Amino acid sequence: MAEDSTPPVDQLAATTLTSSPTPPLQKAEFSNRTLIKTILSRPDGGAALAGQKVTIGGWVKTGREQGKGSFAFLEVNDGSCPANLQVIVDSSVYQLSHLVATGTCVWLEGELKSPPEGTKQKIEFRVHKVLDVGPVDPAKYPLPKTRLTLEFLRDVVHLRPRTNTISAVARIRNALAYATHTFFQQHGFLYIHTPIITTSDCEGAGEMFQVTTLINEAEKLEKELIKNPPPSEADIEAAKKVVEEKGKAVADLKAAKASKGEISASVTELTKAKENLSKLEERSKLRPGISKKDGKIDYSQDFFARQAFLTVSGQLQVESFACCLSSVYTFGPTFRAEHSHTSRHLAEFWMVEPEIAFADLQDDMNCAEKYVQFLCKWLLDNCLDDLQFMAKTFDKGCIDRLTMVSSTPFERVCYTEAVEILENVKDKKFENKVEWGIDLASEHERYLTEVVFQKPVIVYNYPKGIKAFYMRLNDDSKTVAAMDVLVPKVGELIGGSQREERLEVIQQRILDMGLPLEPYEWYLDLRRYGTVKHSGFGLGFERMILFATGIDNIRDVIPFPRYPGRADL
């Protein structure tokens, strides 16, 4: 029998390690630098990269001179990940005082080195050349190294992305947006851009921002009338007299059989006089203020010749595409002019709104559940370092919560049963009374999902009186085929329904809610011509970020928050 020539396992391992070179570092696209993430996010923390020469760019989080000013340590971050790269620069390379201030931007060439034993870093960067510096005056920089509150950061909204928290939120937000498109594209949905300016109120609540040029035009006219006052009656009479005189001159020339040239010149003067009179008469009608008709604002004089608003939802418009393309979604900004100062409301926020043809309420709930689970798993797979930062800083349970939701079937309970459960609660006194017919408050929603079921809950079949006109009326004529997805920490994350496809029923629902039919005639056409059973929902994008991060205030999970009294930048 021949001797086995296979080398020992430990020798194989050694051979594999030495024969597999470290993967080369990838440069950032369209920029001559290496992303710090590609250095520090390796399983070994970048240790195997020692000896490689790279170019990096980023902002100094902290800096300090050492060795009596002979060198400096910089913690540099470029936004690609939460971790900072430790940078060492000698005074012979650059003036250290220009580099160490928090907020300084640096672009550096150098070499990755193994740090001394016993340090927490796995790799550090030794600077050979400073390519560029964006200096900071530390006495004026509004973001000191001390811990800053999220409330304070809202006053420097243009600089707050430089903080660990807001940059982590930005990466999580980006991942959720990417995951949203990935989910719907993988499931055959078409992305539809719905209008931001609309003439219909989806919610029927009337809390909409109006889009108008009437105020600007009125202000311009007022300034114009001050600068050039309208003509007086005497000016008008004088202009009429000139027209009369010019008309008589033309008549006299014709009677005298003057030459064609003389008559033509006289007619030209008469035309000019008439045009001048017409302009004066038009200007005499001008009045300061907004144009009115029958005591009401005359919107026929507005930009769109009718009232227009910033949309509260793209749902109605995207339905028109669902009724021919079957599975569609819209994802964009929406607006609500609600004077609310709670931690759950914004004036401008983003909504994800899919719409599915040939789908009932059960299909709608299935889609919503799979979508939320997909988002949670995507974050766990792609943003774990940022989630670990959030768990350490804000909510130690956020990763466990995402893990649970991503892998746990959602509970489904009808509204009537949910109310009965809440009415029988003995261990908690709710601030808002529980009875059939109420719209569940956040405290009710969170109790159901956090205490009763301890997992996400879908509540369905709500009373028709608290839901929108487009939701399908159930056979009991008391409830509609609506559903809300409730999750821990946030409460309602998604609201959706099977849409009312029956023309007569939806017409009556619109009238019952005191809304005019005219603005919705186009929407009713979808029921007149090839009506189809269809369903959809809306996910509040910022609420999903609140749920994922554990941050308490919605103003801190959108890049530029708009709320009553604040619209910075």
Coordinates of C-alpha atoms in Angstrom, one line a residue:
M1 CA 0.0 0.0 0.0
A2 CA 1.4 3.4 -1.0
E3 CA 2.2 5.9 1.7
D4 CA -0.3 8.7 2.0
S5 CA 1.3 11.8 0.6
T6 CA -1.4 14.2 1.8
P7 CA 0.1 16.9 4.1
P8 CA -1.2 17.4 7.7
V9 CA -4.3 19.6 8.2
D10 CA -2.3 22.3 9.9
Q11 CA 0.2 22.3 7.1
L12 CA -2.7 22.6 4.6
A13 CA -4.0 25.6 6.5
A14 CA -0.7 27.3 6.5
T15 CA -0.2 26.7 2.8
T16 CA -3.7 28.1 2.1
L17 CA -3.0 31.2 4.1
T18 CA 0.3 31.9 2.5
S19 CA -0.8 31.1 -1.0
S20 CA -3.9 33.3 -0.9
P21 CA -2.8 36.9 -1.2
T22 CA -4.9 39.6 0.6
P23 CA -7.6 40.9 -1.8
P24 CA -6.5 44.2 -3.2
L25 CA -8.1 47.3 -1.8
Q26 CA -10.7 48.9 -4.1
K27 CA -10.7 52.5 -4.8
A28 CA -13.7 54.7 -4.5
E29 CA -15.6 55.2 -7.8
F30 CA -14.8 58.5 -9.5
S31 CA -12.3 59.5 -6.8
N32 CA -8.6 58.8 -6.2
R33 CA -8.9 57.4 -2.7
T34 CA -9.6 54.2 -0.9
L35 CA -12.8 54.0 1.2
I36 CA -12.1 53.6 4.9
K37 CA -14.8 50.9 5.0
T38 CA -12.8 48.6 2.7
I39 CA -9.9 48.9 5.1
L40 CA -11.6 48.4 8.5
S41 CA -14.7 46.3 7.6
R42 CA -12.6 43.1 6.9
P43 CA -12.8 40.2 9.3
D44 CA -9.3 40.9 10.6
G45 CA -10.0 44.6 10.9
G46 CA -7.5 45.4 8.2
A47 CA -4.5 43.8 9.8
A48 CA -3.5 41.9 6.7
L49 CA -3.2 45.1 4.7
A50 CA -0.1 46.3 6.5
G51 CA 2.5 47.5 4.0
Q52 CA 0.0 48.6 1.4
K53 CA 0.2 52.2 0.2
V54 CA -3.1 54.0 -0.2
T55 CA -4.7 57.4 -0.5
I56 CA -7.6 58.3 1.9
G57 CA -9.8 61.3 2.4
G58 CA -12.1 62.2 5.3
W59 CA -12.9 64.4 8.2
V60 CA -11.1 64.6 11.5
K61 CA -13.2 63.4 14.4
T62 CA -10.6 63.9 17.0
G63 CA -6.9 65.0 16.8
R64 CA -4.1 65.4 19.3
E65 CA -0.5 66.4 19.1
Q66 CA 1.9 64.0 20.9
G67 CA 5.6 63.7 21.6
K68 CA 6.0 67.4 22.4
G69 CA 4.6 68.3 19.0
S70 CA 6.7 65.9 17.0
F71 CA 3.7 64.0 15.6
A72 CA -0.1 63.8 15.9
F73 CA -2.9 61.2 16.1
L74 CA -6.0 61.8 14.0
E75 CA -9.2 59.8 14.0
V76 CA -10.5 60.1 10.4
N77 CA -13.9 59.1 9.1
D78 CA -15.1 59.4 5.4
G79 CA -18.7 58.4 6.0
S80 CA -18.4 55.0 4.5
C81 CA -18.8 53.3 7.8
P82 CA -19.1 54.1 11.5
A83 CA -15.5 53.3 12.3
N84 CA -12.6 55.8 12.3
L85 CA -9.1 55.1 10.8
Q86 CA -6.3 56.0 13.2
V87 CA -3.9 58.3 11.3
I88 CA -0.3 59.2 12.4
V89 CA 1.3 62.2 10.9
D90 CA 4.8 63.6 11.7
S91 CA 5.5 67.3 12.1
S92 CA 8.0 67.1 9.3
V93 CA 5.2 66.2 6.9
Y94 CA 2.8 69.0 7.7
Q95 CA 2.0 71.7 10.3
L96 CA 0.1 69.7 12.9
S97 CA -1.9 72.6 14.3
H98 CA -3.7 72.8 10.9
L99 CA -4.7 69.1 11.0
V100 CA -5.9 68.3 14.6
A101 CA -9.0 70.4 14.9
T102 CA -12.3 68.5 14.9
G103 CA -14.0 68.9 11.5
T104 CA -10.9 69.4 9.5
C105 CA -11.0 67.7 6.1
V106 CA -7.8 65.9 5.1
W107 CA -6.7 64.1 1.9
L108 CA -3.7 62.0 2.5
E109 CA -1.2 59.6 0.9
G110 CA 0.5 57.1 3.0
E111 CA 1.0 53.5 4.1
L112 CA -1.0 51.1 6.2
K113 CA 1.0 49.9 9.2
S114 CA 0.6 47.4 12.0
P115 CA 0.1 49.2 15.3
P116 CA 2.1 48.4 18.4
E117 CA 1.0 45.3 20.3
G118 CA -1.6 45.9 23.0
T119 CA -3.5 48.6 21.1
K120 CA -7.2 48.2 20.1
Q121 CA -6.5 49.1 16.5
K122 CA -5.8 46.3 14.0
I123 CA -4.3 48.7 11.5
E124 CA -3.2 52.4 11.3
F125 CA -2.2 54.8 8.6
R126 CA 1.1 56.6 8.4
V127 CA 1.0 59.8 6.4
H128 CA 3.7 60.3 3.7
K129 CA 2.1 63.3 2.0
V130 CA -0.8 65.7 2.7
L131 CA -2.5 66.3 -0.6
D132 CA -5.1 68.9 0.6
V133 CA -6.6 70.3 3.8
G134 CA -10.0 71.9 4.5
P135 CA -9.1 73.8 7.7
V136 CA -11.4 74.6 10.6
D137 CA -11.2 77.3 13.2
P138 CA -11.9 75.3 16.4
A139 CA -13.0 78.5 18.2
K140 CA -15.9 78.9 15.8
Y141 CA -16.8 75.3 14.8
P142 CA -20.3 74.6 16.1
L143 CA -19.8 70.9 16.7
P144 CA -17.4 70.4 19.6
K145 CA -16.1 67.0 20.6
T146 CA -18.5 66.8 23.6
R147 CA -21.6 64.7 23.4
L148 CA -24.4 66.8 21.6
T149 CA -28.1 66.3 22.0
L150 CA -30.2 65.6 18.9
E151 CA -32.3 68.6 19.8
F152 CA -29.2 70.8 19.6
L153 CA -28.2 69.3 16.2
R154 CA -31.5 70.4 14.7
D155 CA -30.3 74.0 15.0
V156 CA -27.2 73.1 12.8
V157 CA -29.0 70.8 10.4
H158 CA -26.4 71.5 7.6
L159 CA -23.6 70.2 9.8
R160 CA -25.3 67.5 11.7
P161 CA -24.4 64.7 9.1
R162 CA -20.9 65.0 10.5
T163 CA -22.0 63.4 13.8
N164 CA -21.8 59.7 14.3
T165 CA -25.6 59.4 14.9
I166 CA -26.8 61.3 11.8
S167 CA -24.3 59.7 9.5
A168 CA -25.3 56.2 10.7
V169 CA -29.0 57.2 10.2
A170 CA -28.2 58.3 6.7
R171 CA -26.6 55.0 5.8
I172 CA -29.5 53.1 7.3
R173 CA -32.0 55.3 5.4
N174 CA -30.1 54.7 2.2
A175 CA -30.1 50.9 2.8
L176 CA -33.8 50.9 3.4
A177 CA -34.5 52.9 0.2
Y178 CA -32.3 50.4 -1.8
A179 CA -34.0 47.5 -0.1
T180 CA -37.4 49.0 -1.0
H181 CA -36.7 49.2 -4.7
T182 CA -35.0 45.8 -4.6
F183 CA -38.0 44.1 -3.0
F184 CA -40.6 45.5 -5.4
Q185 CA -38.4 45.1 -8.5
Q186 CA -37.8 41.5 -7.5
H187 CA -41.6 40.9 -7.2
G188 CA -42.5 42.4 -10.6
F189 CA -43.6 45.9 -9.6
L190 CA -43.1 48.9 -11.8
Y191 CA -41.8 52.1 -10.1
I192 CA -44.2 55.0 -11.0
H193 CA -43.5 58.7 -10.3
T194 CA -46.7 60.3 -9.0
P195 CA -47.2 64.1 -8.9
I196 CA -46.2 66.2 -6.0
I197 CA -48.7 68.9 -7.0
T198 CA -52.2 67.6 -7.0
T199 CA -55.8 68.9 -7.1
S200 CA -57.4 66.1 -5.1
D201 CA -57.2 65.4 -1.4
C202 CA -56.5 61.7 -0.9
E203 CA -57.2 61.7 2.9
G204 CA -60.2 64.0 2.8
A205 CA -58.9 65.8 5.9
G206 CA -58.1 69.1 4.3
E207 CA -54.8 69.5 6.0
M208 CA -52.9 70.2 2.8
F209 CA -50.3 72.8 1.8
Q210 CA -51.7 75.0 -1.0
V211 CA -49.7 75.7 -4.1
T212 CA -50.4 79.2 -5.5
T213 CA -48.9 82.1 -7.3
L214 CA -51.7 84.5 -6.4
I215 CA -49.9 85.9 -3.3
N216 CA -46.7 86.6 -5.3
E217 CA -48.7 88.1 -8.1
A218 CA -50.6 90.3 -5.7
E219 CA -47.4 91.5 -4.0
K220 CA -45.8 92.3 -7.4
L221 CA -49.0 94.2 -8.5
E222 CA -49.0 96.2 -5.3
K223 CA -45.4 97.3 -5.8
E224 CA -46.1 98.1 -9.4
L225 CA -49.1 100.2 -8.6
I226 CA -47.1 102.1 -6.0
K227 CA -44.4 102.7 -8.5
N228 CA -46.8 103.4 -11.4
P229 CA -50.2 104.4 -10.1
P230 CA -53.2 103.5 -12.2
P231 CA -54.6 106.2 -14.6
S232 CA -57.1 108.6 -13.3
E233 CA -60.5 109.2 -14.9
A234 CA -59.0 112.4 -16.4
D235 CA -56.3 110.3 -18.0
I236 CA -58.9 108.0 -19.5
E237 CA -61.0 110.9 -20.8
A238 CA -57.9 112.5 -22.4
A239 CA -57.0 109.3 -24.1
K240 CA -60.6 108.9 -25.4
K241 CA -60.4 112.5 -26.8
V242 CA -57.2 111.7 -28.6
V243 CA -58.9 108.6 -30.2
E244 CA -61.8 110.8 -31.2
E245 CA -59.5 113.4 -32.8
K246 CA -57.5 110.7 -34.6
G247 CA -60.7 109.1 -35.9
K248 CA -61.9 112.4 -37.2
A249 CA -58.6 113.1 -38.9
V250 CA -58.9 109.7 -40.8
A251 CA -62.4 110.5 -41.8
D252 CA -61.5 114.0 -43.1
L253 CA -58.6 112.6 -45.2
K254 CA -60.9 110.0 -46.7
A255 CA -63.5 112.7 -47.5
A256 CA -60.9 114.8 -49.1
K257 CA -59.7 111.8 -51.1
A258 CA -56.1 112.2 -49.8
S259 CA -53.4 110.0 -51.0
K260 CA -53.2 106.4 -49.8
G261 CA -49.9 107.1 -47.9
E262 CA -51.5 110.0 -46.0
I263 CA -54.5 107.9 -45.0
S264 CA -52.4 104.9 -44.0
A265 CA -50.2 107.1 -41.7
S266 CA -53.3 108.6 -40.1
V267 CA -54.8 105.1 -39.5
T268 CA -51.6 104.1 -37.9
E269 CA -51.8 107.0 -35.4
L270 CA -55.4 106.1 -34.7
T271 CA -54.5 102.5 -34.0
K272 CA -51.8 103.6 -31.6
A273 CA -54.2 105.9 -29.8
K274 CA -56.8 103.0 -29.4
E275 CA -54.1 100.7 -28.1
N276 CA -53.0 103.3 -25.5
L277 CA -56.6 103.8 -24.4
S278 CA -57.1 100.1 -24.1
K279 CA -54.0 99.7 -21.9
L280 CA -55.1 102.6 -19.7
E281 CA -58.6 101.1 -19.3
E282 CA -57.0 97.8 -18.3
R283 CA -54.7 99.4 -15.8
S284 CA -57.5 101.4 -14.3
K285 CA -59.2 98.1 -13.4
L286 CA -56.2 96.9 -11.4
R287 CA -56.7 96.7 -7.7
P288 CA -54.3 95.7 -4.9
G289 CA -54.8 92.3 -3.2
I290 CA -55.8 88.8 -4.4
S291 CA -58.3 88.6 -7.3
K292 CA -61.8 87.7 -6.1
K293 CA -65.1 86.6 -7.8
D294 CA -68.5 86.6 -6.1
G295 CA -66.7 87.3 -2.8
K296 CA -64.4 84.3 -3.1
I297 CA -60.8 83.9 -4.3
D298 CA -60.8 83.6 -8.1
Y299 CA -58.6 80.6 -8.6
S300 CA -59.1 80.8 -12.4
Q301 CA -56.4 83.6 -12.2
D302 CA -54.0 81.2 -10.4
F303 CA -51.1 79.4 -12.1
F304 CA -53.1 76.1 -12.7
A305 CA -56.4 77.9 -13.1
R306 CA -57.7 76.0 -10.1
Q307 CA -56.8 75.2 -6.5
A308 CA -53.7 73.0 -6.2
F309 CA -51.9 71.4 -3.3
L310 CA -48.8 69.5 -2.2
T311 CA -49.8 65.8 -2.2
V312 CA -50.5 63.9 1.0
S313 CA -50.3 60.6 -0.9
G314 CA -49.5 59.3 -4.4
Q315 CA -52.0 56.5 -3.9
L316 CA -54.9 57.8 -6.0
Q317 CA -52.7 58.6 -9.0
V318 CA -50.7 55.3 -8.8
E319 CA -54.0 53.4 -8.8
S320 CA -54.5 54.6 -12.4
F321 CA -51.4 52.7 -13.4
A322 CA -52.3 49.6 -11.3
C323 CA -55.5 49.5 -13.3
C324 CA -53.5 48.7 -16.5
L325 CA -50.0 47.6 -15.4
S326 CA -51.2 45.4 -12.5
S327 CA -48.4 45.7 -9.9
V328 CA -46.9 49.2 -9.3
Y329 CA -45.4 51.3 -6.5
T330 CA -44.5 54.9 -5.8
F331 CA -41.9 56.2 -3.4
G332 CA -41.7 59.9 -2.8
P333 CA -42.2 62.9 -0.6
T334 CA -45.6 63.7 0.8
F335 CA -46.8 66.7 2.8
R336 CA -49.3 67.5 5.6
A337 CA -50.1 70.9 7.0
E338 CA -50.9 69.6 10.4
H339 CA -49.9 71.8 13.3
S340 CA -48.5 68.9 15.3
H341 CA -45.4 69.1 17.5
T342 CA -45.3 65.4 18.5
S343 CA -42.3 63.2 18.0
R344 CA -44.2 61.2 15.3
H345 CA -45.2 64.0 12.9
L346 CA -43.5 65.9 10.1
A347 CA -44.8 68.4 7.6
E348 CA -42.7 66.7 4.8
F349 CA -42.2 63.0 4.9
W350 CA -41.7 60.0 2.5
M351 CA -44.1 57.3 1.7
V352 CA -43.8 53.9 0.0
E353 CA -47.1 53.0 -1.7
P354 CA -47.5 49.8 -3.7
E355 CA -50.7 49.0 -5.5
I356 CA -51.7 45.5 -6.7
A357 CA -54.4 44.7 -9.2
F358 CA -56.5 41.5 -8.9
A359 CA -55.6 41.4 -5.2
D360 CA -57.8 41.4 -2.1
L361 CA -57.2 42.3 1.5
Q362 CA -55.5 39.0 2.3
D363 CA -53.0 39.5 -0.6
D364 CA -52.4 43.1 0.6
M365 CA -51.5 41.8 4.1
N366 CA -49.3 39.1 2.7
C367 CA -47.3 41.7 0.7
A368 CA -47.0 44.1 3.6
E369 CA -45.7 41.4 5.9
K370 CA -43.1 40.1 3.4
Y371 CA -42.0 43.7 2.6
V372 CA -41.4 44.6 6.3
Q373 CA -39.6 41.3 6.9
F374 CA -37.4 41.9 3.8
L375 CA -36.4 45.4 5.1
C376 CA -35.5 44.1 8.5
K377 CA -33.3 41.3 7.1
W378 CA -31.7 43.6 4.7
L379 CA -30.5 45.9 7.5
L380 CA -29.2 42.9 9.5
D381 CA -27.3 41.7 6.5
N382 CA -26.0 45.1 5.2
C383 CA -25.9 47.6 8.1
L384 CA -24.9 45.6 11.2
D385 CA -22.1 47.9 12.2
D386 CA -24.5 50.9 12.1
L387 CA -27.1 48.9 14.0
Q388 CA -24.6 48.0 16.6
F389 CA -23.8 51.7 17.1
M390 CA -27.6 52.4 17.5
A391 CA -27.9 49.5 20.0
K392 CA -25.0 50.9 22.0
T393 CA -26.2 54.6 21.8
F394 CA -30.0 54.6 21.7
D395 CA -31.8 51.3 21.9
K396 CA -30.0 48.1 23.1
G397 CA -32.9 46.0 21.8
C398 CA -33.0 47.3 18.2
I399 CA -31.1 44.4 16.7
D400 CA -33.1 41.8 18.6
R401 CA -36.3 43.5 17.5
L402 CA -35.2 43.5 13.8
T403 CA -34.2 39.8 14.1
M404 CA -37.6 38.9 15.6
V405 CA -39.7 40.8 13.1
S406 CA -37.6 39.4 10.1
S407 CA -38.3 35.8 11.1
T408 CA -41.6 35.8 12.9
P409 CA -45.1 35.4 11.2
F410 CA -47.2 38.5 12.0
E411 CA -50.3 38.0 14.1
R412 CA -53.6 38.9 12.4
V413 CA -56.6 40.1 14.4
C414 CA -59.8 41.9 13.3
Y415 CA -60.5 45.4 14.7
T416 CA -63.5 44.2 16.8
E417 CA -61.4 41.5 18.5
A418 CA -58.5 44.0 19.1
V419 CA -60.9 46.4 20.8
E420 CA -62.3 43.6 23.0
I421 CA -58.8 42.7 24.0
L422 CA -58.0 46.3 24.9
E423 CA -61.3 46.7 26.8
N424 CA -60.4 43.8 29.0
V425 CA -56.9 45.0 29.9
K426 CA -56.5 45.2 33.7
D427 CA -52.8 45.9 34.2
K428 CA -52.7 49.3 32.4
K429 CA -54.9 52.4 32.3
F430 CA -55.0 54.0 28.9
E431 CA -55.1 57.8 28.4
N432 CA -57.5 57.3 25.5
K433 CA -60.7 55.5 26.1
V434 CA -61.2 52.2 24.3
E435 CA -64.5 51.5 22.6
W436 CA -65.7 50.2 19.3
G437 CA -65.6 52.9 16.6
I438 CA -62.4 54.8 17.9
D439 CA -59.3 55.1 15.8
L440 CA -56.7 53.2 17.8
A441 CA -54.2 55.5 19.5
S442 CA -50.4 54.8 19.5
E443 CA -50.6 53.5 23.1
H444 CA -53.3 51.0 22.1
E445 CA -51.3 49.9 19.0
R446 CA -48.1 49.4 21.0
Y447 CA -49.8 47.5 23.8
L448 CA -51.1 45.0 21.3
T449 CA -47.8 44.4 19.6
E450 CA -45.5 44.8 22.6
V451 CA -47.5 43.3 25.4
V452 CA -50.4 41.2 24.2
F453 CA -48.8 39.4 21.1
Q454 CA -45.1 40.5 21.6
K455 CA -44.6 40.5 17.8
P456 CA -46.0 42.5 14.8
V457 CA -49.8 42.6 14.5
I458 CA -52.0 43.3 11.5
V459 CA -55.4 44.7 12.6
Y460 CA -58.0 44.6 9.8
N461 CA -61.7 45.4 9.1
Y462 CA -61.9 48.8 10.7
P463 CA -65.2 50.8 11.2
K464 CA -66.0 52.7 8.0
G465 CA -66.4 56.0 9.9
I466 CA -62.7 56.3 10.7
K467 CA -61.3 55.3 7.4
A468 CA -61.0 56.9 3.9
F469 CA -63.7 56.8 1.2
Y470 CA -61.7 54.6 -1.1
M471 CA -61.6 51.6 1.2
R472 CA -63.9 48.7 0.2
L473 CA -67.1 48.5 2.2
N474 CA -67.6 45.1 3.8
D475 CA -70.8 43.1 3.5
D476 CA -71.8 44.2 7.1
S477 CA -71.9 47.8 5.8
K478 CA -70.3 48.8 9.1
T479 CA -66.6 48.1 8.4
V480 CA -64.2 48.4 5.5
A481 CA -61.5 46.1 4.3
A482 CA -58.7 48.1 5.8
M483 CA -55.6 46.9 7.6
D484 CA -52.8 48.4 9.7
V485 CA -49.5 46.8 10.4
L486 CA -48.4 47.5 14.0
V487 CA -44.9 46.9 15.2
P488 CA -43.1 47.3 18.6
K489 CA -41.5 50.7 19.4
V490 CA -43.6 52.6 16.8
G491 CA -47.1 51.3 16.6
E492 CA -48.6 51.8 13.2
L493 CA -46.0 51.3 10.5
I494 CA -48.3 50.6 7.5
G495 CA -51.9 51.5 6.6
G496 CA -53.6 49.9 3.7
S497 CA -56.8 48.5 2.3
Q498 CA -58.6 46.7 -0.5
R499 CA -59.9 49.6 -2.7
E500 CA -63.6 50.1 -3.4
E501 CA -64.0 49.0 -7.1
R502 CA -67.8 49.5 -7.2
L503 CA -68.8 52.8 -8.8
E504 CA -72.1 53.4 -7.0
V505 CA -70.7 52.4 -3.6
I506 CA -67.6 54.7 -3.9
Q507 CA -69.7 57.6 -5.2
Q508 CA -71.9 57.4 -2.2
R509 CA -68.9 57.1 0.2
I510 CA -67.5 60.3 -1.2
L511 CA -70.8 62.1 -0.7
D512 CA -71.3 60.7 2.8
M513 CA -67.9 62.1 3.8
G514 CA -69.0 65.6 2.6
L515 CA -66.6 65.7 -0.3
P516 CA -67.4 67.0 -3.8
L517 CA -67.5 64.5 -6.6
E518 CA -66.0 66.8 -9.3
P519 CA -62.3 66.6 -8.2
Y520 CA -62.6 62.8 -8.1
E521 CA -64.3 62.2 -11.5
W522 CA -61.1 61.0 -13.0
Y523 CA -60.7 58.5 -10.1
L524 CA -64.3 57.3 -10.6
D525 CA -63.4 56.7 -14.3
L526 CA -61.2 53.9 -13.1
R527 CA -64.4 52.2 -11.8
R528 CA -66.4 53.1 -14.9
Y529 CA -64.0 51.7 -17.4
G530 CA -62.7 48.2 -16.8
T531 CA -62.9 48.2 -13.0
V532 CA -60.8 45.7 -11.1
K533 CA -60.4 44.4 -7.6
H534 CA -57.2 45.9 -6.3
S535 CA -55.4 46.6 -3.0
G536 CA -52.5 48.6 -1.7
F537 CA -50.8 50.2 1.3
G538 CA -48.6 53.0 2.5
L539 CA -45.5 52.6 4.6
G540 CA -44.2 55.7 6.4
F541 CA -40.6 55.6 5.5
E542 CA -39.4 57.7 8.5
R543 CA -41.4 55.5 10.9
M544 CA -39.6 52.5 9.5
I545 CA -36.3 54.2 10.4
L546 CA -37.6 55.0 13.9
F547 CA -38.4 51.3 14.3
A548 CA -35.0 50.2 13.0
T549 CA -32.8 52.6 15.0
G550 CA -34.7 53.1 18.2
I551 CA -34.4 56.8 17.9
D552 CA -37.3 58.6 19.6
N553 CA -38.0 61.6 17.4
I554 CA -38.9 61.5 13.7
R555 CA -37.2 64.8 13.2
D556 CA -33.9 63.0 13.6
V557 CA -34.3 60.4 10.9
I558 CA -34.9 62.7 7.9
P559 CA -32.1 64.7 6.5
F560 CA -33.9 68.1 6.5
P561 CA -36.9 68.0 8.9
R562 CA -39.8 70.3 8.2
Y563 CA -42.3 70.9 11.0
P564 CA -44.3 73.8 12.3
G565 CA -42.1 76.9 12.6
R566 CA -39.0 75.2 11.0
A567 CA -38.0 74.8 7.4
D568 CA -34.2 75.4 7.5
L569 CA -32.2 75.5 4.3

